[in-house]
GROMACS .gro file of C-alpha atoms in nm:
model
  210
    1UNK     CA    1   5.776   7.043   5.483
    2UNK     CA    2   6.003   7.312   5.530
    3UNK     CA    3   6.301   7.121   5.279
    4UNK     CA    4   6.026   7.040   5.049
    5UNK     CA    5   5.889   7.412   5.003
    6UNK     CA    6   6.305   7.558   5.019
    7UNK     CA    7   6.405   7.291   4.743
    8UNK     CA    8   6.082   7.398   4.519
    9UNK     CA    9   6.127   7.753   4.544
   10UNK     CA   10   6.529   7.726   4.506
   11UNK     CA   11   6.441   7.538   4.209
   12UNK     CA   12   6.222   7.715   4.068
   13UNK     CA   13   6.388   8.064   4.139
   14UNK     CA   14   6.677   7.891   3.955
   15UNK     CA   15   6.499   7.793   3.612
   16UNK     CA   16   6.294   8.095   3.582
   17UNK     CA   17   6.519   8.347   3.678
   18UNK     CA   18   6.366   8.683   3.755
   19UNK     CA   19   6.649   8.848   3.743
   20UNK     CA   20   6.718   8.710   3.404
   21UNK     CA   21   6.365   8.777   3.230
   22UNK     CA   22   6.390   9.158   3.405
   23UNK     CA   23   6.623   9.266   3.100
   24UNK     CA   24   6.418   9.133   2.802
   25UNK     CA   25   6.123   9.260   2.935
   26UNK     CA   26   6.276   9.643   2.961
   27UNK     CA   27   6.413   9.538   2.604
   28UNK     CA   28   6.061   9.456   2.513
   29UNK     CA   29   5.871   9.755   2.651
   30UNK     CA   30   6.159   9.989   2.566
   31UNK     CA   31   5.926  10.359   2.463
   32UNK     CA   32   5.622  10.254   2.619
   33UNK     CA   33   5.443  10.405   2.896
   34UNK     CA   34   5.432  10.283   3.280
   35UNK     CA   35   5.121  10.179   3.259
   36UNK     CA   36   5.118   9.948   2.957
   37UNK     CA   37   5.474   9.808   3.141
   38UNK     CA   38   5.302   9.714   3.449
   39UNK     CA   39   4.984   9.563   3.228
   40UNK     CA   40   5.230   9.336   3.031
   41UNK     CA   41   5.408   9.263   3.357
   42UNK     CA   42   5.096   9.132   3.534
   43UNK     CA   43   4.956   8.940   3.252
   44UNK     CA   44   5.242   8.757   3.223
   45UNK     CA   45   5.337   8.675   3.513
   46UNK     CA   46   4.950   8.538   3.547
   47UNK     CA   47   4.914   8.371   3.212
   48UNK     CA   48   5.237   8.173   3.346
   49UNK     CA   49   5.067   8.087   3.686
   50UNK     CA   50   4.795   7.909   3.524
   51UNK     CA   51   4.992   7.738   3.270
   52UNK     CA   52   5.234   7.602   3.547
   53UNK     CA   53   4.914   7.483   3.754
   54UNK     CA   54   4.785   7.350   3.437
   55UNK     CA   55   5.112   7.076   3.426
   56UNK     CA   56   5.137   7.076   3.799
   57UNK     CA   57   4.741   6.929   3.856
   58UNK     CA   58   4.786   6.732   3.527
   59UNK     CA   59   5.086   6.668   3.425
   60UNK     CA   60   5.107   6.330   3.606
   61UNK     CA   61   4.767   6.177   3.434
   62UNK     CA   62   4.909   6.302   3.109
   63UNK     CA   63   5.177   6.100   3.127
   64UNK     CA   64   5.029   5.793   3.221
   65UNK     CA   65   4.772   5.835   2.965
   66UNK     CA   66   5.073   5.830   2.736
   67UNK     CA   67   5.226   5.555   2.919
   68UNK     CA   68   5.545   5.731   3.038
   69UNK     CA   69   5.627   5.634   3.381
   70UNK     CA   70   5.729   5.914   3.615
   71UNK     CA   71   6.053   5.749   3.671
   72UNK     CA   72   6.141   5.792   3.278
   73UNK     CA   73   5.990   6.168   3.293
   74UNK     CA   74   6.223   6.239   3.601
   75UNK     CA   75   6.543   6.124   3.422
   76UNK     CA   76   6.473   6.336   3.097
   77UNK     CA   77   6.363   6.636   3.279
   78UNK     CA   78   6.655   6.599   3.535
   79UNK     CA   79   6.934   6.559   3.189
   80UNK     CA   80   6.735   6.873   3.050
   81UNK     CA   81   6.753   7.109   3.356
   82UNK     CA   82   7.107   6.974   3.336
   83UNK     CA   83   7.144   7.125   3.014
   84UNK     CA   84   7.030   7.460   3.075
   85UNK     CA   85   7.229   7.471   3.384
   86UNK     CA   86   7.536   7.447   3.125
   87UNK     CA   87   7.373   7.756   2.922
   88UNK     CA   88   7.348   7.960   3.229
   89UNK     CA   89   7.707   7.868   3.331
   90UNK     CA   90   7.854   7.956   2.988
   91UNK     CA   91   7.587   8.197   2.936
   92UNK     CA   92   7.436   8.090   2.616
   93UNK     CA   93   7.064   8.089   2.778
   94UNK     CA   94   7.092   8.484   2.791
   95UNK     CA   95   7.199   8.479   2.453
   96UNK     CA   96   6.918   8.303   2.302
   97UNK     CA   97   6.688   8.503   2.513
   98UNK     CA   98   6.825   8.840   2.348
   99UNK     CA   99   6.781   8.729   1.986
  100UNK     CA  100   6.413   8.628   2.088
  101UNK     CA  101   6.376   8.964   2.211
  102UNK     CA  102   6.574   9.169   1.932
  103UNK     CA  103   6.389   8.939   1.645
  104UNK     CA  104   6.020   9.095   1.824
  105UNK     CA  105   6.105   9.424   1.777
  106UNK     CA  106   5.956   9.588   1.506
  107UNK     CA  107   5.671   9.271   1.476
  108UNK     CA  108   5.294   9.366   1.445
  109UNK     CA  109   5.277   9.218   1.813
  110UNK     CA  110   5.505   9.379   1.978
  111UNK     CA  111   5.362   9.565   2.185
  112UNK     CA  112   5.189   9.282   2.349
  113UNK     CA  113   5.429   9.067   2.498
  114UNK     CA  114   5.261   8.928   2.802
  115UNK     CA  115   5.160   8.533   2.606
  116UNK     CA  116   5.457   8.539   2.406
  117UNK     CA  117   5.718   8.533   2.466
  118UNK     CA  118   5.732   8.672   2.839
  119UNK     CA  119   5.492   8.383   2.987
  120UNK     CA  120   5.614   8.131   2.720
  121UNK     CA  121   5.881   8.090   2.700
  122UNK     CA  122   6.071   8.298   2.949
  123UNK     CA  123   5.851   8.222   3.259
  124UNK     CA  124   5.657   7.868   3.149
  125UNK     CA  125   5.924   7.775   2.959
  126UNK     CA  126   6.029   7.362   2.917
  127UNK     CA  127   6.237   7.357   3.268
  128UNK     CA  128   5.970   7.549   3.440
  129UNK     CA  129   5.705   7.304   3.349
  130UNK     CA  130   5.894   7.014   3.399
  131UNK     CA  131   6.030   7.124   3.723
  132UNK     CA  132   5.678   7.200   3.873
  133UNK     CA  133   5.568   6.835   3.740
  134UNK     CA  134   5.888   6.669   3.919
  135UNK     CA  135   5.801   6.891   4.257
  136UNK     CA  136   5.361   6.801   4.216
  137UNK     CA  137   5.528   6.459   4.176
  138UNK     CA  138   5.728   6.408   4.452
  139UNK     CA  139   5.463   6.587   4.693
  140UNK     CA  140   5.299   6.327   4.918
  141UNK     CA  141   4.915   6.449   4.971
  142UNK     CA  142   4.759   6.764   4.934
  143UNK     CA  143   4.970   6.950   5.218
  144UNK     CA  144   5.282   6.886   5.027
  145UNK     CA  145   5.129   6.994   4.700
  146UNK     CA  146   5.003   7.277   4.849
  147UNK     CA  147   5.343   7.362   4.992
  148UNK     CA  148   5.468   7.322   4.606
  149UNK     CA  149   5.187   7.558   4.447
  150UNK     CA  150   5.290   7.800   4.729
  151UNK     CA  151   5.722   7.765   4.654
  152UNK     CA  152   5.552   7.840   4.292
  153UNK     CA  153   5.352   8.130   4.369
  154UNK     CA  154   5.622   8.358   4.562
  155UNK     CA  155   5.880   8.236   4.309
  156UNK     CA  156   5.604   8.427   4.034
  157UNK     CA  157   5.553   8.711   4.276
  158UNK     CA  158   5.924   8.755   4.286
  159UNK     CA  159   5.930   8.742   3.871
  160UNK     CA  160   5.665   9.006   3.886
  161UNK     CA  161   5.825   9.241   4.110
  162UNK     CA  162   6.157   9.206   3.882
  163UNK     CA  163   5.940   9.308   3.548
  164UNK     CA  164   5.799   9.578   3.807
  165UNK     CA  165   6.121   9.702   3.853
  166UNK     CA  166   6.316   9.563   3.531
  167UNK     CA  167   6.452   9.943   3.491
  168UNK     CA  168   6.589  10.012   3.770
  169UNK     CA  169   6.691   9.700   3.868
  170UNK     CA  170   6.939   9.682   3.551
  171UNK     CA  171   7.107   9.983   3.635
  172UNK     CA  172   7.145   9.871   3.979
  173UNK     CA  173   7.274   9.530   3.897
  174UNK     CA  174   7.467   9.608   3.606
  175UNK     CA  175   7.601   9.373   3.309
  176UNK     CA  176   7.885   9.170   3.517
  177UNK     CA  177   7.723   9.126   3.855
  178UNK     CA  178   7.418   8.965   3.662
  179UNK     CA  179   7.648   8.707   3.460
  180UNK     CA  180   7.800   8.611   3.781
  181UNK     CA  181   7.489   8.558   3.918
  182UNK     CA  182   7.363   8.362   3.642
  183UNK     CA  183   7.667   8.119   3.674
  184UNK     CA  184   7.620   8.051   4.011
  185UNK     CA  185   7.254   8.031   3.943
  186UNK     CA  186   7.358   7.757   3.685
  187UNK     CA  187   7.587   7.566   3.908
  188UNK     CA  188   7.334   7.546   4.165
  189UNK     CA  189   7.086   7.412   3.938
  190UNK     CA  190   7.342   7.177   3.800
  191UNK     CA  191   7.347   6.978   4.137
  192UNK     CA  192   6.961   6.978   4.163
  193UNK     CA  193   6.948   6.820   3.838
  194UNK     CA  194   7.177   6.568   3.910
  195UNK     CA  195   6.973   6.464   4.195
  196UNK     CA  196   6.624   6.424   3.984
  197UNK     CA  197   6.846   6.226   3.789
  198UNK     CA  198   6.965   5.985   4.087
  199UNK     CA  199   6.577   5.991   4.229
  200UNK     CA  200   6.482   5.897   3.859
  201UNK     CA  201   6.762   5.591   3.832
  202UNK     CA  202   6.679   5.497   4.213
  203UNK     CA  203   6.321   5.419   4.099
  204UNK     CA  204   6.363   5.244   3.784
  205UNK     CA  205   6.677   5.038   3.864
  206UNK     CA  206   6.463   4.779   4.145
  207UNK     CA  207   6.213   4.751   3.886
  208UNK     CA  208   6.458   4.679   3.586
  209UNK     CA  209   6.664   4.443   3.766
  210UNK     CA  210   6.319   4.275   3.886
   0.00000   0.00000   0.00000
């Protein structure tokens, strides 16, 4: 139980990087007051709670409604997570991130940021949500999905004590310590992706060669 809740919350920590989404939200909120900064910090961080429970109780009977075995889903969301592990080695996720934030500014809904594009797509983004479907699917009964909901909830507690503290926390950090810890952030999740690959292959190979 132990493995299960330090491989979800490693995971996790990895795709939705708090330390990452601290910086576009203090780009975001730049010239507004404390107050509004910790309203948009909250609300996003629960508008993403929800959305991840939303995939995590029902992501599974979505996808056999659709008739996509969980084998199949583990293999593309393992080659996806895979991909952004590339982006946050060579640093072209925190690129993409910026322009989303830059092309807000100035936008009629600016100043509300919590739904978009702090909860999606920074927080719930695509990896997110298929992470937390891979972890609610590999759980075996309701203590190991509760162990997953929990690796998810201090994972978003972290995120919202990095918007919390997205000011300070930048100047701390600084530009070069946070790209380094992106890229080993990146190669980390590289592995783990790997493996959802292997679980995914493991699965569907038996039945193929059946």
């Amino acid at each position: 139980m132990t493995e299960l809740f330090t491989t979800a919350f490693i995971t996790l920590l990895v795709i939705i990087d708090p330390p990452g989404c601290a910086p576009i939200f203090a780009s975001l909120t730049a010239g507004t007051d404390s107050r509004h900064r910790r309203a948009m910090a909250v609300r996003s961080v629960v508008v993403a709670w929800f959305i991840l429970m939303f995939f995590a109780l029902l992501g599974e009977p979505l996808l056999r409604t659709l008739g996509i075995s969980l084998s199949a889903f583990r293999l593309a969301g393992g080659i996806m997570l895979f991909m952004i592990a590339l982006d946050m080695v060579f640093e072209r996720r925190t690129e993409r991130r910026e322009e989303r934030a830059e092309g807000l500014k100035g936008t009629p809904d600016a100043d509300d940021i919590s739904v978009f594009p702090m909860a999606i797509p920074m927080i719930a983004g695509p990896g997110s949500i298929a992470t937390i479907m891979l972890m609610s699917a590999r759980a075996e009964g309701t203590v190991e999905g509760l162990i997953v909901f929990g690796a998810m909830t201090a994972v978003l507690a972290l995120t919202l004590l990095a918007l919390l503290a997205a000011g300070p926390l930048m100047k701390f950090v600084g530009p070069k310590l946070e790209a380094m810890i992106t890229r080993i952030l990146g190669v980390i999740l590289a592995a783990l992706a790997a493996q959802f690959v292997l679980d995914g292959l493991e699965r569907s190979l038996p039945g193929l060669a059946g």
